Coordinates of C-alpha atoms in Angstrom, one line a residue:
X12 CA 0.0 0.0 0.0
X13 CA 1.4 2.9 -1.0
X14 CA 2.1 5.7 2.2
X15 CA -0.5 8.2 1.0
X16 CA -2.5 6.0 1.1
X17 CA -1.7 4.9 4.9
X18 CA -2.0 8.6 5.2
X19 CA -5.1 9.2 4.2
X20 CA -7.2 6.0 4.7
X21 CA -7.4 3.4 1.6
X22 CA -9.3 5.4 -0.7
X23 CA -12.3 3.4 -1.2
X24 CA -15.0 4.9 1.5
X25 CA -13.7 1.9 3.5
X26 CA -10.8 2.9 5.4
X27 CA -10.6 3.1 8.9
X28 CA -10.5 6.9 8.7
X29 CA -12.7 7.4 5.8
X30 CA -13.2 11.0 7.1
X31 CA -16.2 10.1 9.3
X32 CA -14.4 9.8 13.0
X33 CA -10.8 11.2 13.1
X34 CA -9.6 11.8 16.2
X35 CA -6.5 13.9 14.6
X36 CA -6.2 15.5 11.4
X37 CA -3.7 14.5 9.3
X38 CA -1.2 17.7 9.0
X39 CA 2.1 17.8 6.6
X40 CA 4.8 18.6 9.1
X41 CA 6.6 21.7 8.6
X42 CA 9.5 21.3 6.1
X43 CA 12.0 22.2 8.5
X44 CA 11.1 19.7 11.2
X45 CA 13.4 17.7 12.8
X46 CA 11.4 14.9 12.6
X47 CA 11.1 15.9 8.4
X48 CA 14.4 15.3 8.1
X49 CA 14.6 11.9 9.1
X50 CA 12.7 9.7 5.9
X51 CA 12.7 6.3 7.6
X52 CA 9.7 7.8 9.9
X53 CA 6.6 7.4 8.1
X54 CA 5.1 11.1 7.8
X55 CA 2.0 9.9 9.2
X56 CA 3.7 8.3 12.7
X57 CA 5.6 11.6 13.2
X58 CA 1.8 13.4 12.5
X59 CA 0.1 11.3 14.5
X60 CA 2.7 11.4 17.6
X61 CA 3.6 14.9 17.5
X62 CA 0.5 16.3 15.6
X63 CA -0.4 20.3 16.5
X64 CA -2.6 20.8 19.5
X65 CA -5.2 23.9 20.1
X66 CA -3.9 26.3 23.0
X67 CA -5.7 26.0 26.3
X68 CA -7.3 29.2 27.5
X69 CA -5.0 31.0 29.7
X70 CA -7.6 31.2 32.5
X71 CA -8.1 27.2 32.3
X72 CA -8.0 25.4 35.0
X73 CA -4.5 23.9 35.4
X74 CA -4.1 20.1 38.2
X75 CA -2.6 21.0 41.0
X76 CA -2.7 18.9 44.0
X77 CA -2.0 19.7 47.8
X78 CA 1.1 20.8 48.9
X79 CA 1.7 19.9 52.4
X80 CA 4.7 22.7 52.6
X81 CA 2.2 25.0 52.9
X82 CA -0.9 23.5 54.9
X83 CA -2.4 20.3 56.1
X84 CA -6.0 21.9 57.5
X85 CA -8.7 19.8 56.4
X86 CA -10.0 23.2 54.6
X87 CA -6.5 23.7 52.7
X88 CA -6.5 20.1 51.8
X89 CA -10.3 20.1 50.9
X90 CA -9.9 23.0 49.2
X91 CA -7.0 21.5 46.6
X92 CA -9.3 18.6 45.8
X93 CA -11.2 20.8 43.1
X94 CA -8.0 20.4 41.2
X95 CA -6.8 17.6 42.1
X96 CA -8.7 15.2 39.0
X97 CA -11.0 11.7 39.4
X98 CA -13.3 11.7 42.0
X99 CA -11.7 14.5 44.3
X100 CA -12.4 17.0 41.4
X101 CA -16.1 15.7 41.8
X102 CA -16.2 16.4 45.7
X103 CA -14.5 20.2 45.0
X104 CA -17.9 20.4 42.7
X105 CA -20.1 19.1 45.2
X106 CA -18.8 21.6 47.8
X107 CA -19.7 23.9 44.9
X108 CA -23.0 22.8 44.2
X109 CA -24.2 22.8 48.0
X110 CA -23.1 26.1 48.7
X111 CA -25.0 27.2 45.3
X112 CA -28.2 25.8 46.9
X113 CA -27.5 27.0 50.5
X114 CA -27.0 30.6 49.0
X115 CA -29.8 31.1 46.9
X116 CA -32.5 33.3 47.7
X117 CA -35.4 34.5 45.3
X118 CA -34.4 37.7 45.2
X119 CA -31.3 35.9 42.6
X120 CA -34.0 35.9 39.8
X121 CA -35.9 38.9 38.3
X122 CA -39.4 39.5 38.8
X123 CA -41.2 39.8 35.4
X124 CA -44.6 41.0 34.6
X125 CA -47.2 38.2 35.4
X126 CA -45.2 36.6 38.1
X127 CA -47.1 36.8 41.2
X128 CA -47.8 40.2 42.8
X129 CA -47.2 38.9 46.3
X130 CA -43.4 37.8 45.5
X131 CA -42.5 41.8 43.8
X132 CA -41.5 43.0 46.8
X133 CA -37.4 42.8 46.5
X134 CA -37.5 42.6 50.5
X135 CA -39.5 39.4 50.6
X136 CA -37.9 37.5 47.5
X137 CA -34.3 38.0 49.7
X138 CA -36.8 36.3 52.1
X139 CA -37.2 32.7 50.3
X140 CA -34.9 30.4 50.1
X141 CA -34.3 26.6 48.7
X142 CA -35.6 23.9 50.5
X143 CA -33.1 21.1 50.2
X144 CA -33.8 17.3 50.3
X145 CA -31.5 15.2 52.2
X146 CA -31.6 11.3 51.2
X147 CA -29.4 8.6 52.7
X148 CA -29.6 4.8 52.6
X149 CA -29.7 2.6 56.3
X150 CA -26.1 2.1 56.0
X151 CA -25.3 5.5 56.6
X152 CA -27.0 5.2 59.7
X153 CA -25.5 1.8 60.7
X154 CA -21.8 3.4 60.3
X155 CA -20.0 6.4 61.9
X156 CA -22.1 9.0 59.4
X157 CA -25.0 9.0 61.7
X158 CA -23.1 11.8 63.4
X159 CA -22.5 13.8 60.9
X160 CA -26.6 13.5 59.7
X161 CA -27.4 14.3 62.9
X162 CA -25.7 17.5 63.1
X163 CA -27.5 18.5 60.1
X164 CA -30.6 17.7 61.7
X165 CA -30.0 19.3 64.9
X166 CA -29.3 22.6 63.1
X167 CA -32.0 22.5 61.1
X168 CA -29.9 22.4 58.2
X169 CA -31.9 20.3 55.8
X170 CA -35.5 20.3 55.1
X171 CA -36.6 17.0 54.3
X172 CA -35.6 13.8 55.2
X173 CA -35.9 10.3 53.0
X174 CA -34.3 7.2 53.8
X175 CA -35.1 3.8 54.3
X176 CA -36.2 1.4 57.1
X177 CA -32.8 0.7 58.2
X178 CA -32.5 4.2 58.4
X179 CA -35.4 4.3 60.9
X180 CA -34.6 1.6 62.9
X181 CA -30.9 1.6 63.0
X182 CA -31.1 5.2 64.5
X183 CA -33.2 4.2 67.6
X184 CA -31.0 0.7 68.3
X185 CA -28.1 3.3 68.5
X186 CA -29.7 4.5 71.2
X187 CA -29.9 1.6 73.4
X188 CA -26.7 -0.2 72.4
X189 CA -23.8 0.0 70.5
X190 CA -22.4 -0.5 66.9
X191 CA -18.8 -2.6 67.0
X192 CA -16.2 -2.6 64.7
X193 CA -15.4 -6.1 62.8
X194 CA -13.9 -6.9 59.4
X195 CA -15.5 -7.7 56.0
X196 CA -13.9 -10.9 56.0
X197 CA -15.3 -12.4 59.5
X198 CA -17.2 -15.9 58.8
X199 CA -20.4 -15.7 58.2
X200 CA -21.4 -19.0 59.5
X201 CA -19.4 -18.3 62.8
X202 CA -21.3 -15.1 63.3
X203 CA -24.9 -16.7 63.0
X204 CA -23.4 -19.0 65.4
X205 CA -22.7 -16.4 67.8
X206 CA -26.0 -14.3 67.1
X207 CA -24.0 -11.5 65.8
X208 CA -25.1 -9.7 62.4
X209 CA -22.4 -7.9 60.5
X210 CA -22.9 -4.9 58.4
X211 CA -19.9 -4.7 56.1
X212 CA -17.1 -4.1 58.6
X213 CA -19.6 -3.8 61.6
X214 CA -21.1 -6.3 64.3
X215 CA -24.2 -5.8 65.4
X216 CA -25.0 -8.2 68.8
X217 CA -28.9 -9.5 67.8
X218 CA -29.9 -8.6 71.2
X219 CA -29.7 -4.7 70.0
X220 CA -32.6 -5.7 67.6
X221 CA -34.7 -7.5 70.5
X222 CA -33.8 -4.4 72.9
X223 CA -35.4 -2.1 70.1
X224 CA -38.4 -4.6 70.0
X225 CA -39.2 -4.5 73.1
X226 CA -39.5 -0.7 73.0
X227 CA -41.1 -0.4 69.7
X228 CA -43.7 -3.1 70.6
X229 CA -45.8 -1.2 73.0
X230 CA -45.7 1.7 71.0
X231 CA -47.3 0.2 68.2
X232 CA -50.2 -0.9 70.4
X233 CA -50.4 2.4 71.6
X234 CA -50.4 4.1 68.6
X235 CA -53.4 1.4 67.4
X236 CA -55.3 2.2 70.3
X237 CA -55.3 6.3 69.5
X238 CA -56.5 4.9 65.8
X239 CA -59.4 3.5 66.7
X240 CA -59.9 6.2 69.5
X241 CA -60.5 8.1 66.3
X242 CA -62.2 5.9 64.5
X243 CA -64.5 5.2 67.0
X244 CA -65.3 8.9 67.2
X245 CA -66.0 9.1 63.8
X246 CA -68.7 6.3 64.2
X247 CA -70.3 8.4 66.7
X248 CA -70.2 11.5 64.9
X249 CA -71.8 9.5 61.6
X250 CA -74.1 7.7 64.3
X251 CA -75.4 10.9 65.8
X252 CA -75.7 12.5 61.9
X253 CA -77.8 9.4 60.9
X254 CA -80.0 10.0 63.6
X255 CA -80.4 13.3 62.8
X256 CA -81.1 12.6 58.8
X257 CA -78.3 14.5 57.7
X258 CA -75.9 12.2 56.6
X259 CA -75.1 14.4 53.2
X260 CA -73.6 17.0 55.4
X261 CA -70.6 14.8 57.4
X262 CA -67.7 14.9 55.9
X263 CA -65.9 11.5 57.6
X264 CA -62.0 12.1 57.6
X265 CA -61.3 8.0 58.1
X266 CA -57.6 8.2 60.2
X267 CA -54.6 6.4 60.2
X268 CA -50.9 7.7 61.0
X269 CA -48.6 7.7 57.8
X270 CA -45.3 6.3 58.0
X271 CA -43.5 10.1 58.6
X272 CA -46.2 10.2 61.7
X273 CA -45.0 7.3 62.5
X274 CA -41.2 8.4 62.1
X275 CA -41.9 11.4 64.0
X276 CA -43.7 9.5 67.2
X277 CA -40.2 7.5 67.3
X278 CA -38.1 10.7 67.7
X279 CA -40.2 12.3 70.4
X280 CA -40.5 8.8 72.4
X281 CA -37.2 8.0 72.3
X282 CA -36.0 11.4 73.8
X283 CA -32.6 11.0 73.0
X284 CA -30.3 13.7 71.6
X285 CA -27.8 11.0 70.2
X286 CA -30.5 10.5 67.7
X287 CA -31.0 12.0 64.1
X288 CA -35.2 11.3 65.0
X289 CA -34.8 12.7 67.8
X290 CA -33.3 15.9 65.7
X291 CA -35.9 15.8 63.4
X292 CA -38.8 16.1 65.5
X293 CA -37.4 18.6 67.3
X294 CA -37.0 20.9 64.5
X295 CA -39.8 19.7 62.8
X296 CA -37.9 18.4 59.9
X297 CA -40.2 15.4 58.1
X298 CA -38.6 11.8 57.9
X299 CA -40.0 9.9 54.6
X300 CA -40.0 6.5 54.4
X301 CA -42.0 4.7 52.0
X302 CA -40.7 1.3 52.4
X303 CA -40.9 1.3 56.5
X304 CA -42.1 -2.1 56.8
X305 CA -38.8 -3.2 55.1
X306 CA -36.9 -4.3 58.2
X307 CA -37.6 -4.8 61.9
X308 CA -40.3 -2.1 62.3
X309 CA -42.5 -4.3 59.6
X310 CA -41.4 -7.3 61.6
X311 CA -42.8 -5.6 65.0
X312 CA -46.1 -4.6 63.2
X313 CA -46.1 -8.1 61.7
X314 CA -45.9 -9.7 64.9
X315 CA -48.4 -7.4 66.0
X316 CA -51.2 -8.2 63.7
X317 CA -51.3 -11.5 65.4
X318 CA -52.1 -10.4 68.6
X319 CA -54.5 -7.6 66.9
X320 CA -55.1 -6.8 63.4
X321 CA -56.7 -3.3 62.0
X322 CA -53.3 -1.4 62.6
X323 CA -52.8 1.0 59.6
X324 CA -49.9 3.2 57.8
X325 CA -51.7 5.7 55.6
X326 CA -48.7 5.8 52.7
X327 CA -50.7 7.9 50.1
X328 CA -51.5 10.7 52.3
X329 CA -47.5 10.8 52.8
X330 CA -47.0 10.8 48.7
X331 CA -49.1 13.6 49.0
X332 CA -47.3 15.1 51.4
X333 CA -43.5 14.8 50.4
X334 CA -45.2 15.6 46.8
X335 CA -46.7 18.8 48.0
X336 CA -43.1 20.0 49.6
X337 CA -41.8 19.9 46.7
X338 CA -44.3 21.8 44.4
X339 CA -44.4 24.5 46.9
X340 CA -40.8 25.5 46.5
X341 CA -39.6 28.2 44.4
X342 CA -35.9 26.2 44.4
X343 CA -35.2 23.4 45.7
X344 CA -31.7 20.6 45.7
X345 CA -30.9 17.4 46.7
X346 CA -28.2 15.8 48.2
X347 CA -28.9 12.0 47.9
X348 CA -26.0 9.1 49.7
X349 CA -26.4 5.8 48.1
X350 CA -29.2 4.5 45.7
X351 CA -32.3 2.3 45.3
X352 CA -35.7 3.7 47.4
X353 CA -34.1 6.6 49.1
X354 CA -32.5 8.3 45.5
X355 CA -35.3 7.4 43.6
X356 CA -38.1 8.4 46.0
X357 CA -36.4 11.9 46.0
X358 CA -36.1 12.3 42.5
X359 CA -39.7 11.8 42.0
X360 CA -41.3 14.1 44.1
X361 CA -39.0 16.8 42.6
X362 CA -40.1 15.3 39.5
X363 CA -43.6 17.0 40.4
X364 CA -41.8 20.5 40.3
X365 CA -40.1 19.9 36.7
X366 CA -36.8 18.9 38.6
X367 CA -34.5 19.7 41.0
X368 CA -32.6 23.2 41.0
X369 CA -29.6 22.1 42.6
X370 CA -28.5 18.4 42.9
X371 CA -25.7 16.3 44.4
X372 CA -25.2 12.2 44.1
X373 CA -23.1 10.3 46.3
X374 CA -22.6 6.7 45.3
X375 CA -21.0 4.0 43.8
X376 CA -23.1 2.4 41.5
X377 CA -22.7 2.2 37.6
X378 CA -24.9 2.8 35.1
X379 CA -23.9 -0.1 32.7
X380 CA -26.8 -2.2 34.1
X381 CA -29.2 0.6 34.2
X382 CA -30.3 0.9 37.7
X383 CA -32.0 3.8 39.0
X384 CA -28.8 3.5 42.0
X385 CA -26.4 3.6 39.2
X386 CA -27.9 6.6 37.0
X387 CA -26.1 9.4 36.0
X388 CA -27.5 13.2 36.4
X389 CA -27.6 13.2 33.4
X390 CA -30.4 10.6 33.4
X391 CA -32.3 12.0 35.8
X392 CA -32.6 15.4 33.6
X393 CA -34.1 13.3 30.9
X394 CA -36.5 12.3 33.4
X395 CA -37.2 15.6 34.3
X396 CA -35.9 15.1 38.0
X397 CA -33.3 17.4 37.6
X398 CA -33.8 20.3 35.8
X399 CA -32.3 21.2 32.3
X400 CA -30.6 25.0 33.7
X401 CA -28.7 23.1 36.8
X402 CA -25.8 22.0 37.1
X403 CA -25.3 18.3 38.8
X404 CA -22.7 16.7 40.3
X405 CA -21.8 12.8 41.0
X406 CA -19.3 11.6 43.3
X407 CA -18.4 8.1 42.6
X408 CA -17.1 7.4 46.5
X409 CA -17.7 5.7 49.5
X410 CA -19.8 8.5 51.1
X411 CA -18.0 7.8 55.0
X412 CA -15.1 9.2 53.1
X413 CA -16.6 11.6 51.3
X414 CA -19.4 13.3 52.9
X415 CA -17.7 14.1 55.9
X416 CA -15.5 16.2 53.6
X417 CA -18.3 17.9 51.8
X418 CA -19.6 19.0 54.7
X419 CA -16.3 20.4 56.7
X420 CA -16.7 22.7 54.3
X421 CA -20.5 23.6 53.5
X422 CA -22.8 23.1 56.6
X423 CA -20.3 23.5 59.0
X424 CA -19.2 26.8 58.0
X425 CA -20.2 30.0 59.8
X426 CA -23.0 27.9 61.3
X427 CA -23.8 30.3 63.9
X428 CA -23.9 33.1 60.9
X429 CA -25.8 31.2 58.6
X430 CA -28.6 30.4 61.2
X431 CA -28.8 33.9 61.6
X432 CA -29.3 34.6 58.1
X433 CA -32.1 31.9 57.6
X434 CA -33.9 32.9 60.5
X435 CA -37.2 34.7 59.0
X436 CA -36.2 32.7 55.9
X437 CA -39.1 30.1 54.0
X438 CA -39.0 28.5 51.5
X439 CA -42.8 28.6 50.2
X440 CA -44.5 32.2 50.4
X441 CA -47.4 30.8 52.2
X442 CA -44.9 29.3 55.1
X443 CA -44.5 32.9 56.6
X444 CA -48.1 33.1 57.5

């Protein structure tokens, strides 16, 4: 084959290169190249080795890592990361992205003619801010980051709450008994043995479950006895209306707690400030968990039905209700840790708004075998869970690692300043009534 032709593809349409998906343009090198001078180097090696390149912008961003000459402060070090490449790059933009939702206020988009009159005012748009979902899968809970989600919830830091049934119940075991730290390699068979339960690297003693069973229990019987309190009170009230003939009047309001009740009954009763549910009913922040029976709660209310059935978790009027957060938002972001129920029930109910404003993934997952877990951003703005304008970010990292991080430098920044700011702040005009 003759080297022109090497050069340029075969000819025929058929080539390799055929002008359809070159990488690098073929260039003639200068005549007075060095590498021109030497004829035993087929011009188009030497073009495609040392073929011209575009300039980079002088104001591009350049990879630079740490230097520990200077610093080692977890901000300094944190800081560097945003230039650092791979996956530290992505937690610099995460730390970018959170403090993009944390900052913005209404007042950061122009009112236009036919927006509502009630939101002109430049005084009350500085007013509203985003309300920010925070999602997080049970394992979260079951390691060390349980601490650092609690500090968000005792500050008041995030808005809404999903996560799953470990999430729940892992919390209150906490409480009674302790977490111990093992190795992913332990025997499983010997552990059964032993009535131990591991969780990755962790050990969890069964009796931590029966301890949180034992509280739990009579809870649940309590809570079925307010139930049909009300129930009972609404067959008196229909009773009384049938007697009366005017049964087209009574509007009945059948009762039954939803799962966030539920999750909200926990944190009061178990009146511990170790706890995130604790946290969140303190501050009023609401816990979503649509798959609660999923784990030992669902075994308690399981056992339960045996001694008395009729209990009831209401989960549409909490659909509605997470739903409904989201719609009345004029921003909102997420930050979601880990996959499956917790990501995806997220997702949706920002769905309802046209998408998120402001969104953060933590996880490992790929998107190869296309799981929700695994999805990219990117995916989710098909969707319509994210919106088109924003700006995502994935971190592809073991959160304990890297949320910790991400939040040295966000949340726990000027928190005494930033409560101060949000104060007065809402998130929904109608919340400042």
């Amino acid at each position: 084959m003759a080297e022109e032709d090497v050069e340029k593809g075969n000819g025929n349409g058929n080539g390799p290169n055929d002008g359809k998906d070159e990488i690098l343009s073929y260039r003639p090198l200068a005549a007075n190249s060095a590498i021109s001078a030497k004829p035993h180097i087929p011009s188009v090696s030497a073009s495609a080795v040392l073929g011209e390149s575009e300039s980079m912008p002088d104001d591009h961003p350049i990879c630079k890592g740490h230097d520990f000459d200077t610093s080692n402060s977890i901000d300094s070090i944190t800081e560097s990361m945003l230039h650092t490449g791979f996956q530290a790059t992505n937690i610099g933009k995460a730390v970018e992205e959170i403090r993009r939702m944390r900052k913005w206020r209404l007042s950061d988009v122009l009112w236009k003619e036919g927006d509502d009159e009630a939101l002109k005012d430049p005084a009350v748009r500085k007013n509203i801010r985003a309300k920010i979902f925070f999602a997080y899968t049970s394992n979260q809970i079951s390691s060390g980051q349980r601490e650092v989600i609690k500090y968000l919830a005792k500050h008041g830091m995030v808005d809404v709450i999903v996560t799953t049934a470990g999430g729940i119940e892992e919390d209150i075991i906490k409480c009674f008994e302790h977490t111990y730290m093992g190795d992913f390699k332990l025997s499983g068979k010997e552990l059964r043995k032993k009535g131990i339960n591991r969780i990755g690297n962790l050990l969890v003693p069964n009796k931590n479950y029966c301890q949180f069973e034992d509280w739990v229990a009579p809870l649940i019987s309590r809570m079925h006895d307010e139930q049909d309190r009300r129930w009972l009170e609404q067959a008196k009230e229909l009773t009384s209306h049938v007697k009366n003939g005017s049964v087209d009047d009574i509007e009945l309001k059948p009762f039954a707690y939803t799962p966030s009740e539920f999750i909200a009954r926990l944190g009061k009763e178990i009146n511990n400030e170790s706890s995130v549910l604790y946290w969140a009913y303190k501050n009023s922040i609401p816990v979503f968990c649509p798959a609660l029976t999923d784990g030992s709660v669902g075994d308690m209310i399981h056992f339960h039905s045996y001694k008395r059935s009729g209990f009831v978790l209401d989960i549409a009027r909490d659909i509605r209700r997470i739903n409904d957060l989201s719609v009345q938002s004029y921003a909102t972001g997420q930050i979601i840790i880990g996959g499956g129920l917790a990501k995806h029930h997220t997702c949706n109910a920002n769905l309802m708004r046209n998408g998120a404003d402001f969104s953060v993934f933590i996880n490992t997952g790929q998107e190869f075998d296309g799981s929700d877990t695994g999805a990219s951003p990117d995916e989710a703005i098909s969707w319509g869970k994210i919106r088109i304008t924003a700006k995502p970010v994935k971190v592809c990292a073991d959160a304990t690692i890297a949320f910790p991080l991400i939040v040295s430098q966000t949340f726990a920044k000027d928190v005494e300043e930033w409560k101060k700011s949000t104060e007065d702040s809402v998130c929904w005009l109608e919340d400042a009534v």
